Amino acid sequence: AVFVFSSLAQGAVVAQVDRSTMKLGETITLVVQTGDQTQSLDIDLSLLTDNFHLLDTRNDSMVSFTNGVQSATIRSLYVLEPKKLGKLMIPAFNLGKLNTQAIEITVEPAPVVGSGEPEVVFIEIQSHDDKVYVHSQLALTVRLYYRYSLIEGSLPDPQIEYASVVKLGETSMNATRNGVSYRALERVYAVFPERSGELIIPEISFLGRVNEPSKPSSGSIFTPRSRGRRVRAVSKPLSISVQPRPAQYPATEDWLPARQLLVNSQLKTAKDGVRVGEPVTRVVEIKAVGLLDTMLPDIVWPPMNNARVYPDAPESVSRNAGQWVTGQKLHSFAIVAEHTGDLLLPEMQIPWWDTLADELKYAIIPAEIVNVLPALSDAVSTPHLATEPVAETISEAAKPTAANTSGATDSNLSDEAKGWWQIFAIIGFTLWILTLLLCWLSRGKLAVINKTEADSQPESVGFISLKQACNNNDLLAAVSALRQFAINELSITDGLNGLERACTDDGFEELAGSIGALNRQLYAQPQTVEAIAWDGKAFYQQFNLWFKQAANRGVKKSRQTLPPFYPV
């Protein structure tokens, strides 16, 4: 049966299909329509499930004019795919008082690709190595090739036992196979075997539809867009040999099989040098090609006799670079020297297995020597007061001389001596009155002076360094100066973390967010720092406002959340 173009009789219900003969894997469209706007077209879909897959359902309507008379048609469309070969029946449907007629469909076998005829769709799986080490990366590429446009399809990711699979990327491209042009979908995966032995990559199945351009169309306006022909492709399984950890690898060390492993060490110190009691930060970065960041070890700093080490929590990330994953891990250590002189930061070695050269190698973090200067408090000497000579002079002056002892007492002082003592008493009383008057007048002025001093900027080295770094818009210098100022002059032993919390507690949320962002720059890469838009002058104004209000309150709050470097 085919669709009709004449208007439906009022109250009639018709069920039709776009074709009665089809190939297995193709679809047909069942249309149930009527000219009665009040008639329901909801059919019992359970009657179709034995012979057909229901792929799509939709409703529409159409208005037409015949001999000047307007008529309307409403339709329900059902896209069906046969489940089997032979003659299949679309049953009659009961729609209230009306019934549709049953429809017979003939399903023929799908065409078989002839000898030498190019495939419509197929899958290739490629591994760059036929042998890998346990826990090392296997680069796996899956490509789906198709000749015609894909209407729909599903290509699942590989499901591999005893291995972790990470999808790295997906690209589309053009390709040629045996002189035939194809479109291709390429997916790249990182596979990490979890045990040695044989690793089986099972077959991958693709199920979809292609729109063959040579397929004829009925041309009827009642016929919906073709859903194409169903196609299926299955890849061949792949076997990979997984080698165990080599015997010559150090048994007590973390197993690191990588294509490349690099370490980088950087010291971050204040501009005026490293001093006793002040931390110097050593940042160590590990970067490994062919390993995830979760596979990289944590660096343990060796004990030091003349310094204390405070490690921060490491930060890690994995990045995709083509077919290979790159794991990165950043460690930061705050080292506090306890004595002046040369401080030796010891060398550290990280063993790893070079999978390209197939040999054991060591990544070296070289030793470094830091010159430690005395603490600022020790460098300022206190002037020596000659207390003993002064006391001795006073004592000698207070002793009565022989002339005095042999002279008259208070009762027989000469008139001249009495006159001088009266003058001295009057002068002393006058000075005392003037002193009281000056104290009374200076009380208000003293309050103004105290407030002015609180509002003024402290002339400490740390604050001046912070101000200069902000005015120069030097982000890294500002981070270092702010951290030193918080630790040394605000008694916030955990640096920027504690300073951020202090500003939050005081209601300076925006300043706290800015300090948090600065804190993260201690671990940022140089190229990341250059890309950050930072207004140093605006930050300094915010910090200066907070610091003024804290000074005006006259209360030095304890912000410590970690034990001090020198506990009492």
mmCIF file of N, CA and C in Angstrom, residues 18 36 51 83 95-96 122 125 151-152 160 206 226 228 262 272 278 314 335 414 416 433 502 505 519:
data_model
loop_
_atom_site.group_PDB
_atom_site.id
_atom_site.type_symbol
_atom_site.label_atom_id
_atom_site.label_comp_id
_atom_site.label_asym_id
_atom_site.label_seq_id
_atom_site.Cartn_x
_atom_site.Cartn_y
_atom_site.Cartn_z
ATOM 1 N N ASP A 18 4.931 3.245 3.849
ATOM 2 C CA ASP A 18 5.533 3.859 2.666
ATOM 3 C C ASP A 18 5.970 2.832 1.636
ATOM 4 N N ASP A 36 -11.014 13.432 10.987
ATOM 5 C CA ASP A 36 -11.820 13.828 12.140
ATOM 6 C C ASP A 36 -10.895 14.395 13.221
ATOM 7 N N ASN A 51 7.374 -8.292 16.042
ATOM 8 C CA ASN A 51 8.003 -8.305 14.719
ATOM 9 C C ASN A 51 8.840 -7.065 14.405
ATOM 10 N N LYS A 83 12.390 -7.145 12.741
ATOM 11 C CA LYS A 83 13.306 -7.947 13.541
ATOM 12 C C LYS A 83 13.776 -9.210 12.828
ATOM 13 N N LEU A 95 -9.562 1.638 17.325
ATOM 14 C CA LEU A 95 -9.553 3.042 17.749
ATOM 15 C C LEU A 95 -10.977 3.466 18.076
ATOM 16 N N GLY A 96 -11.462 3.017 19.210
ATOM 17 C CA GLY A 96 -12.833 3.330 19.606
ATOM 18 C C GLY A 96 -13.823 2.535 18.766
ATOM 19 N N PHE A 122 33.765 -0.069 8.499
ATOM 20 C CA PHE A 122 34.624 -1.049 9.162
ATOM 21 C C PHE A 122 35.461 -0.338 10.230
ATOM 22 N N ILE A 125 41.824 -1.254 14.766
ATOM 23 C CA ILE A 125 42.435 -1.014 16.073
ATOM 24 C C ILE A 125 43.943 -1.120 15.901
ATOM 25 N N ILE A 151 23.794 8.474 9.862
ATOM 26 C CA ILE A 151 22.590 9.072 10.422
ATOM 27 C C ILE A 151 22.594 8.913 11.943
ATOM 28 N N GLU A 152 23.025 7.764 12.391
ATOM 29 C CA GLU A 152 23.132 7.502 13.823
ATOM 30 C C GLU A 152 24.116 6.370 14.020
ATOM 31 N N ILE A 160 38.478 -3.375 28.797
ATOM 32 C CA ILE A 160 39.637 -4.257 28.908
ATOM 33 C C ILE A 160 39.790 -4.698 30.356
ATOM 34 N N PHE A 206 30.350 -1.708 16.288
ATOM 35 C CA PHE A 206 29.653 -0.476 15.922
ATOM 36 C C PHE A 206 28.315 -0.851 15.309
ATOM 37 N N SER A 226 14.053 9.513 5.236
ATOM 38 C CA SER A 226 14.517 8.137 5.384
ATOM 39 C C SER A 226 15.512 8.036 6.528
ATOM 40 N N GLY A 228 17.646 5.606 6.655
ATOM 41 C CA GLY A 228 18.820 4.922 6.142
ATOM 42 C C GLY A 228 18.824 3.437 6.439
ATOM 43 N N LEU A 262 61.384 14.008 33.936
ATOM 44 C CA LEU A 262 62.208 15.183 34.201
ATOM 45 C C LEU A 262 61.864 15.735 35.574
ATOM 46 N N ASP A 272 66.172 40.397 50.175
ATOM 47 C CA ASP A 272 67.299 40.745 51.044
ATOM 48 C C ASP A 272 68.034 39.516 51.547
ATOM 49 N N GLU A 278 63.775 32.642 59.111
ATOM 50 C CA GLU A 278 62.892 32.967 57.995
ATOM 51 C C GLU A 278 62.904 31.819 56.985
ATOM 52 N N PRO A 314 51.251 18.243 48.123
ATOM 53 C CA PRO A 314 51.615 18.335 46.699
ATOM 54 C C PRO A 314 50.392 18.599 45.822
ATOM 55 N N ILE A 335 61.764 25.742 54.236
ATOM 56 C CA ILE A 335 62.949 25.343 55.002
ATOM 57 C C ILE A 335 63.370 26.518 55.879
ATOM 58 N N SER A 414 74.526 79.881 106.174
ATOM 59 C CA SER A 414 74.702 81.322 105.994
ATOM 60 C C SER A 414 73.518 81.908 105.279
ATOM 61 N N GLU A 416 73.555 83.733 102.736
ATOM 62 C CA GLU A 416 73.737 83.630 101.281
ATOM 63 C C GLU A 416 73.234 82.276 100.781
ATOM 64 N N ILE A 433 54.555 73.583 87.787
ATOM 65 C CA ILE A 433 53.271 74.092 87.316
ATOM 66 C C ILE A 433 53.217 74.077 85.790
ATOM 67 N N ALA A 502 42.556 35.590 58.123
ATOM 68 C CA ALA A 502 42.442 36.789 58.951
ATOM 69 C C ALA A 502 41.603 37.857 58.260
ATOM 70 N N ASP A 505 37.974 36.847 58.379
ATOM 71 C CA ASP A 505 37.399 37.073 59.710
ATOM 72 C C ASP A 505 37.058 38.545 59.924
ATOM 73 N N ASN A 519 48.419 33.354 46.603
ATOM 74 C CA ASN A 519 49.020 32.176 47.214
ATOM 75 C C ASN A 519 49.207 31.064 46.199
#
